[in-house]
Short mmCIF file of C-alpha atoms and ligand atoms in Angstrom, two decimals:
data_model
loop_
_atom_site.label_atom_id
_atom_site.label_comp_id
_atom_site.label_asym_id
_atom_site.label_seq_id
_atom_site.Cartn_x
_atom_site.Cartn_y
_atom_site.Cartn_z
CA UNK A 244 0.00 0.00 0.00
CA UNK A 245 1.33 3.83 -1.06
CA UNK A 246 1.55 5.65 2.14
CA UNK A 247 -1.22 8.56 2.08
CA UNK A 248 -0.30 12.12 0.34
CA UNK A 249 -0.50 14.21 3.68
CA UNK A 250 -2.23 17.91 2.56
CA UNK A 251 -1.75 20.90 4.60
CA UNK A 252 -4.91 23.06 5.03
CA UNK A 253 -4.58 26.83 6.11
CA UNK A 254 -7.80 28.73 6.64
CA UNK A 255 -8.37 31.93 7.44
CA UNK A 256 -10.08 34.96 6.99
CA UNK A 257 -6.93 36.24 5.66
CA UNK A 258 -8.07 39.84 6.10
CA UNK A 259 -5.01 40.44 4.93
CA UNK A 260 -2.98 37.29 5.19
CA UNK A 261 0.15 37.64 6.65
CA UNK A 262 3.51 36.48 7.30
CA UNK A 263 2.37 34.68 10.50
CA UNK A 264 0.08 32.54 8.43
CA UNK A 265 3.11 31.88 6.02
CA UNK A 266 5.29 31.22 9.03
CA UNK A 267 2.92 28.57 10.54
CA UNK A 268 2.29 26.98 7.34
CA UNK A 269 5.71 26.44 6.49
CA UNK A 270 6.39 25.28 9.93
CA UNK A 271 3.45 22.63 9.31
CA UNK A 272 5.00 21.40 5.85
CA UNK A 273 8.33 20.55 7.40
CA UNK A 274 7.41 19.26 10.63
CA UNK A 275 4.87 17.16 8.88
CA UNK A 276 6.25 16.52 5.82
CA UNK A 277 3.44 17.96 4.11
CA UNK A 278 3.28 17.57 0.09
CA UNK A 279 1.53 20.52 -0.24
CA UNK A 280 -0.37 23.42 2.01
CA UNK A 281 -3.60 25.02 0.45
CA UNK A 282 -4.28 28.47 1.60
CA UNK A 283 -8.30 28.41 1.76
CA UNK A 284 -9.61 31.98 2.76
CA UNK A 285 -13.54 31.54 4.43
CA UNK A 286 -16.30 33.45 4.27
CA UNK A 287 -16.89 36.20 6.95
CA UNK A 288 -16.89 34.38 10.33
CA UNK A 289 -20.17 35.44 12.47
CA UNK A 290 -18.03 36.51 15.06
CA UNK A 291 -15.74 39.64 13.36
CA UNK A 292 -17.27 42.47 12.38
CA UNK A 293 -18.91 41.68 8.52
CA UNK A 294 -17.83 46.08 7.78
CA UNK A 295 -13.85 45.24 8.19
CA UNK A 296 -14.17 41.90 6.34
CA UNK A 297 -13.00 43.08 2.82
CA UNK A 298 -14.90 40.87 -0.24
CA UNK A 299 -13.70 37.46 -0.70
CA UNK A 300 -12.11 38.45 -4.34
CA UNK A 301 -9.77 40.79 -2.76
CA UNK A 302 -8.63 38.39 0.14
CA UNK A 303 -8.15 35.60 -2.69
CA UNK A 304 -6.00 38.01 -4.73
CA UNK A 305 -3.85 39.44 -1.84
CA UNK A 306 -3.66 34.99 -0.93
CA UNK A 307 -2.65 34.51 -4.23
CA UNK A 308 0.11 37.45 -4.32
CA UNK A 309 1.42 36.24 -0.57
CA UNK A 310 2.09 32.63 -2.03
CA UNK A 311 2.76 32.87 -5.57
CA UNK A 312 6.61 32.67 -5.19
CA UNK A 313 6.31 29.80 -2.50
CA UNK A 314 6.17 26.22 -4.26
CA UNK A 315 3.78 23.58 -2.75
CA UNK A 316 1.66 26.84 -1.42
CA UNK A 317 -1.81 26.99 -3.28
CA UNK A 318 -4.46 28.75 -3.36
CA UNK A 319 -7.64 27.18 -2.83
CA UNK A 320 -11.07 28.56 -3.53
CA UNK A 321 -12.92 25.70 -2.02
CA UNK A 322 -14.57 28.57 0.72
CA UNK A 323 -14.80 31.29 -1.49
CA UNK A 324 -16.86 29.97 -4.02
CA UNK A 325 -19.63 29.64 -1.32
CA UNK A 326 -18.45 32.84 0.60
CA UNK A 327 -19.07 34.66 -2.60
CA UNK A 328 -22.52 33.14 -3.23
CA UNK A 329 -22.88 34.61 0.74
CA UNK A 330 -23.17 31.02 1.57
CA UNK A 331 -21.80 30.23 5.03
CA UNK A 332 -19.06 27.61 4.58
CA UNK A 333 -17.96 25.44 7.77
CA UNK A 334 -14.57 23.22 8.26
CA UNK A 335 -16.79 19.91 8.78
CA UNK A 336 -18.77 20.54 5.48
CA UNK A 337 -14.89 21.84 3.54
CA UNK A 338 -13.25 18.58 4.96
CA UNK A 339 -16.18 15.97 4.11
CA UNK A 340 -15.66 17.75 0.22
CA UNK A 341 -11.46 17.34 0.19
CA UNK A 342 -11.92 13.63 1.43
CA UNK A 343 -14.59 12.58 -1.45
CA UNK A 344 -12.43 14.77 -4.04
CA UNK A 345 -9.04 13.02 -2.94
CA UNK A 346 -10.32 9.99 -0.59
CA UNK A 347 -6.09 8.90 -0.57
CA UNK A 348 -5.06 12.16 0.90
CA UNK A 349 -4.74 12.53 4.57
CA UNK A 350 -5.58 16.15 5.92
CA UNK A 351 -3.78 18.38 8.51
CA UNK A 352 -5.53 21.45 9.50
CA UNK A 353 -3.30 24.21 10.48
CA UNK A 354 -4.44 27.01 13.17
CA UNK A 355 -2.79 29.72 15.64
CA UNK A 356 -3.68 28.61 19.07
CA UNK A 357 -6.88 31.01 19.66
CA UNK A 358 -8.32 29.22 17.05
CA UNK A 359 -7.68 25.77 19.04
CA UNK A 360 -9.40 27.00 21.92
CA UNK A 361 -12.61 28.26 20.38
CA UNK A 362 -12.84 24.64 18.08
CA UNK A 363 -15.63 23.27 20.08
CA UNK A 364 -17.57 26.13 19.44
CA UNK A 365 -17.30 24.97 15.83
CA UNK A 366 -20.54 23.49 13.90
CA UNK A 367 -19.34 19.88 14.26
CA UNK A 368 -16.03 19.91 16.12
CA UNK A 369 -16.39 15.80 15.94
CA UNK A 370 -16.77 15.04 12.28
CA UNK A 371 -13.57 17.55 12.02
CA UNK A 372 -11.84 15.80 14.22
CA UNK A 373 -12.66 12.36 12.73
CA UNK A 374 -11.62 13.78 9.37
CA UNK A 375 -8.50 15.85 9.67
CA UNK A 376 -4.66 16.10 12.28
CA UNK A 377 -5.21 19.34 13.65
CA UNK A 378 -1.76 21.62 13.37
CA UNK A 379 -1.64 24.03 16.30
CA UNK A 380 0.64 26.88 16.47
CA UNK A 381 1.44 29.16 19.76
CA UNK A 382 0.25 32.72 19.25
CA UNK A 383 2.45 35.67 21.36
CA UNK A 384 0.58 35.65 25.16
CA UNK A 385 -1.28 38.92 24.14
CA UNK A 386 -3.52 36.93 21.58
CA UNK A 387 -3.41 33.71 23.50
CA UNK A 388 -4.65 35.12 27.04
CA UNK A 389 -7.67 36.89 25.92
CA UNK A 390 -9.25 33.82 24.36
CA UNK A 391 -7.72 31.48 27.13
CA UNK A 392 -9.90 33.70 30.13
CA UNK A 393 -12.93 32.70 28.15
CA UNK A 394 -12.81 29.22 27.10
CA UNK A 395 -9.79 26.98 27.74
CA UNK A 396 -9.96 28.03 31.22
CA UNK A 397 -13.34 26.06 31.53
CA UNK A 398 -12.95 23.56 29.04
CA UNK A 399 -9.71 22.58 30.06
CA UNK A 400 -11.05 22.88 33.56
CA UNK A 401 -10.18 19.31 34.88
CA UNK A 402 -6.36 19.61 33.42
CA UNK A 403 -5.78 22.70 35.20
CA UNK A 404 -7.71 25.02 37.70
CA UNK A 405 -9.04 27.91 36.09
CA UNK A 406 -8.58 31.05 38.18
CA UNK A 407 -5.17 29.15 38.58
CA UNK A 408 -4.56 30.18 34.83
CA UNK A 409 -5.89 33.77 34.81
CA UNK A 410 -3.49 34.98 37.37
CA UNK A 411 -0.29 33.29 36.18
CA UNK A 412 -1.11 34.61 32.72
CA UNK A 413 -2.02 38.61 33.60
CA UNK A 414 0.76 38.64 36.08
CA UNK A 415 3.45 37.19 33.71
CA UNK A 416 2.40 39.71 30.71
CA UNK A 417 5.11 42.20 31.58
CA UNK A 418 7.82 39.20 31.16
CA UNK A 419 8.20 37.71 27.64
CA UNK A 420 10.45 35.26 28.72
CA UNK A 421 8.52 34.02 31.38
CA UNK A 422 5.06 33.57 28.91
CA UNK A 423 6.27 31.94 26.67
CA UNK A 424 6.76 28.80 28.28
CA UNK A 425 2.99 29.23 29.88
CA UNK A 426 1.13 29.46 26.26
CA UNK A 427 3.08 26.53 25.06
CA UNK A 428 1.97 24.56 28.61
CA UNK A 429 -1.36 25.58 28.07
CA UNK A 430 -1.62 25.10 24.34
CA UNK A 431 -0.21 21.26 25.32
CA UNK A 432 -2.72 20.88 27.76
CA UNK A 433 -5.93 22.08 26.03
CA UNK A 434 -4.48 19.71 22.68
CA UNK A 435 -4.58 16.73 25.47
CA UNK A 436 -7.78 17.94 26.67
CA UNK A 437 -9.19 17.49 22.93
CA UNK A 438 -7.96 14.31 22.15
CA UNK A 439 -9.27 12.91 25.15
CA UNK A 440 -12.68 14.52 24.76
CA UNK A 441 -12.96 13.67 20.98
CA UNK A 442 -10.31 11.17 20.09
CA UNK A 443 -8.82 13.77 18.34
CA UNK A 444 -5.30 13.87 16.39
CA UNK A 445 -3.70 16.84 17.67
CA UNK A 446 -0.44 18.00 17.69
CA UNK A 447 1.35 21.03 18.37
CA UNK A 448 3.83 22.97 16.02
CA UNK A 449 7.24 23.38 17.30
CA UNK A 450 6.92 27.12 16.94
CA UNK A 451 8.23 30.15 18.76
CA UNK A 452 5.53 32.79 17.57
CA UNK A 453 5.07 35.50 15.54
CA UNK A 454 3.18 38.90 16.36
CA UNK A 455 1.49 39.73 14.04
CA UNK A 456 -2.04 40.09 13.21
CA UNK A 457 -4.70 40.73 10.19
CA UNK A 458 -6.03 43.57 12.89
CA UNK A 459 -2.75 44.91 13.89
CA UNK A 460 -2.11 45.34 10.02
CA UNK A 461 -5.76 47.07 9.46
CA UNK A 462 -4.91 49.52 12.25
CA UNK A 463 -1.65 50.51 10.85
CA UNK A 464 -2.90 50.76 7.12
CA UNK A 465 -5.59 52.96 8.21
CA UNK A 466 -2.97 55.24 10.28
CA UNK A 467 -0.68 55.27 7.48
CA UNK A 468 2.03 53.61 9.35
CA UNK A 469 4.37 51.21 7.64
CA UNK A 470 3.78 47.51 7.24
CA UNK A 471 7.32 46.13 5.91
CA UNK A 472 7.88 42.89 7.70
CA UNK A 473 4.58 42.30 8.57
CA UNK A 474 3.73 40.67 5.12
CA UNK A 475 4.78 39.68 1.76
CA UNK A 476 5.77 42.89 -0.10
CA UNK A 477 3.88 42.19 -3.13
CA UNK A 478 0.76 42.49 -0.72
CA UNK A 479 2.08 45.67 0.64
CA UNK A 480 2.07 47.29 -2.80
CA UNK A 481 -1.55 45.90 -3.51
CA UNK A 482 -2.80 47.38 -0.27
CA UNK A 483 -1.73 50.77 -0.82
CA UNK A 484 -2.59 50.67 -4.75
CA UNK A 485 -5.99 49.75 -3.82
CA UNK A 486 -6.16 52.10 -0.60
CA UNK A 487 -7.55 48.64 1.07
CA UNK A 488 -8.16 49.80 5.04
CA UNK A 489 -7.30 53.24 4.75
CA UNK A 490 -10.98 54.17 5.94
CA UNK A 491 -13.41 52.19 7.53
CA UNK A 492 -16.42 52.30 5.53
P1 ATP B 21 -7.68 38.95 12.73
O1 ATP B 21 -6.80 39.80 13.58
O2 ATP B 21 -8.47 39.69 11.70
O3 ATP B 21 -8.50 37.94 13.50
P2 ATP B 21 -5.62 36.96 12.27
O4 ATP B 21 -4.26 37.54 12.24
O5 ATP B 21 -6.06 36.28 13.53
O6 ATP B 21 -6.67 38.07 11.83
P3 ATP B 21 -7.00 34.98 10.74
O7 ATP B 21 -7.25 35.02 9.28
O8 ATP B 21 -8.10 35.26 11.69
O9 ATP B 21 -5.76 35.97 11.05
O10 ATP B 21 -6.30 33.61 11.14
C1 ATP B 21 -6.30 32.44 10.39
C2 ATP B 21 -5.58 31.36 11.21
O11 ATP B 21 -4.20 31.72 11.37
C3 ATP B 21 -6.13 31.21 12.62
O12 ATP B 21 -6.13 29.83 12.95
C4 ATP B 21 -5.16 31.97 13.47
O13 ATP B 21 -5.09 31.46 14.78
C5 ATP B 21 -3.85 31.73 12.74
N1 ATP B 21 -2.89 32.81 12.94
C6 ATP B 21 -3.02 34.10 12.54
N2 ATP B 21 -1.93 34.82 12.87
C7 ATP B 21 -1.09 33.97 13.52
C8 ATP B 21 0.21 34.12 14.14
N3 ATP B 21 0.83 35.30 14.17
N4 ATP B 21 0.76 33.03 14.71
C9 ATP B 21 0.11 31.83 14.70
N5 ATP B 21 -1.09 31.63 14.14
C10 ATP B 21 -1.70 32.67 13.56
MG1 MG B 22 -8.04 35.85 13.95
#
């Protein structure tokens, strides 16, 4: 028997996609060995505000500029299609469609850490589950600690204590050095937490972190302020071509 093609997927919003989203994907590929990543962006999520969200066409052509020079990196348009119908598109329903397209691939589902923690709040986190090895990736504290106060604190509840967690997290902020270490140990433990709950293949990228955020970037378009480093360059150029962000309208 062949061994199974193992296919990255990277989904975001991509709003715009970034070089933390390239980091974490490339991290994915070689950790995994990975044939080949696709960079799927999704409709508008019910939870961001639908008014920042720019239209799917211009988060598939900024997707398409970030990866074109990266081989094994492609664009898929498996989301979009619905999102620009203003269909609602879901992981479950995306994964069911890539395993009847290519039943001999085996999927791995890449995602920054807050996305870990708010998976059960997914339609269906057990058909993904059954269906894909979910990738995680540390965020910096700042992004993990907000969602972790919310959810993983309960959920992971048994593992750890919860008001345990709050303080060691608010109190270490000041202290990179000493976070860093806590988002990976709580990262670990909410992954165990999952694949005890669900069965679930999860594993965690051997990742330091990258700052950097889609909202971050918005905020500095709209001031003006530079964004070298923070993504490709030829998405930089298309940003301030198109005067994407610049106002909110
Ligand atoms: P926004 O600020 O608009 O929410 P974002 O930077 O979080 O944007 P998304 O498109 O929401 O980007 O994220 C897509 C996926 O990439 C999510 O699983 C998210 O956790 C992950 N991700 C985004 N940025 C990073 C990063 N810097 N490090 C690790 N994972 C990241
Ligand atoms: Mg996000």
């Amino acid at each position: 028997m062949t061994p199974m093609r193992r296919i990255g997927i990277m989904g975001g919003t991509f709003n715009p996609i970034h070089n933390g989203h390239l980091a974490i994907a490339k991290k994915a590929k070689e950790q995994f060995l990975l044939e080949k990543v696709l960079f799927m962006p999704s409709g508008v999520p019910y939870m961001k505000d639908q008014r920042e969200v720019l239209p799917i066409q211009v988060r598939c052509e900024m997707t398409a500029l970030a990866i074109r020079d990266i081989s094994d990196f492609e664009l898929s348009e498996m989301e979009a299609a619905d999102a620009a119908l203003g269909k609602n598109t879901y992981t479950c329903d995306t994964l069911q469609k890539l395993r009847i397209a290519d039943p001999d691939a085996a999927y791995y589902f890449i995602l920054g850490a807050d996305s870990l923690y708010a998976m059960e709040d997914w339609k269906n986190p057990e058909l993904i589950f059954q269906n894909c090895t979910v990738l995680a990736a540390v965020r910096t504290a700042d992004h993990v600690s907000s969602q972790i106060t919310d959810t993983a604190a309960q959920t992971t509840g048994g593992i750890h204590a919860a008001p345990e967690r709050r303080e060691m997290h608010f109190s270490a902020m000041s202290d990179q050095a000493a976070k860093e270490p806590e988002t990976i140990r709580l990262l670990t433990a909410h992954a165990q937490y999952l694949r005890r709950k669900y069965h679930a293949f999860v594993e965690i990228l051997e990742f330091a972190g990258i700052d950097i955020s889609s909202t971050q970037i918005r905020e500095r378009a709209r001031k003006g302020e530079s964004l070298q480093g923070l993504l490709p360059e030829a998405v930089i150029a298309y940003i301030w071509q198109n005067h994407l962000y610049e106002k909110h309208s």
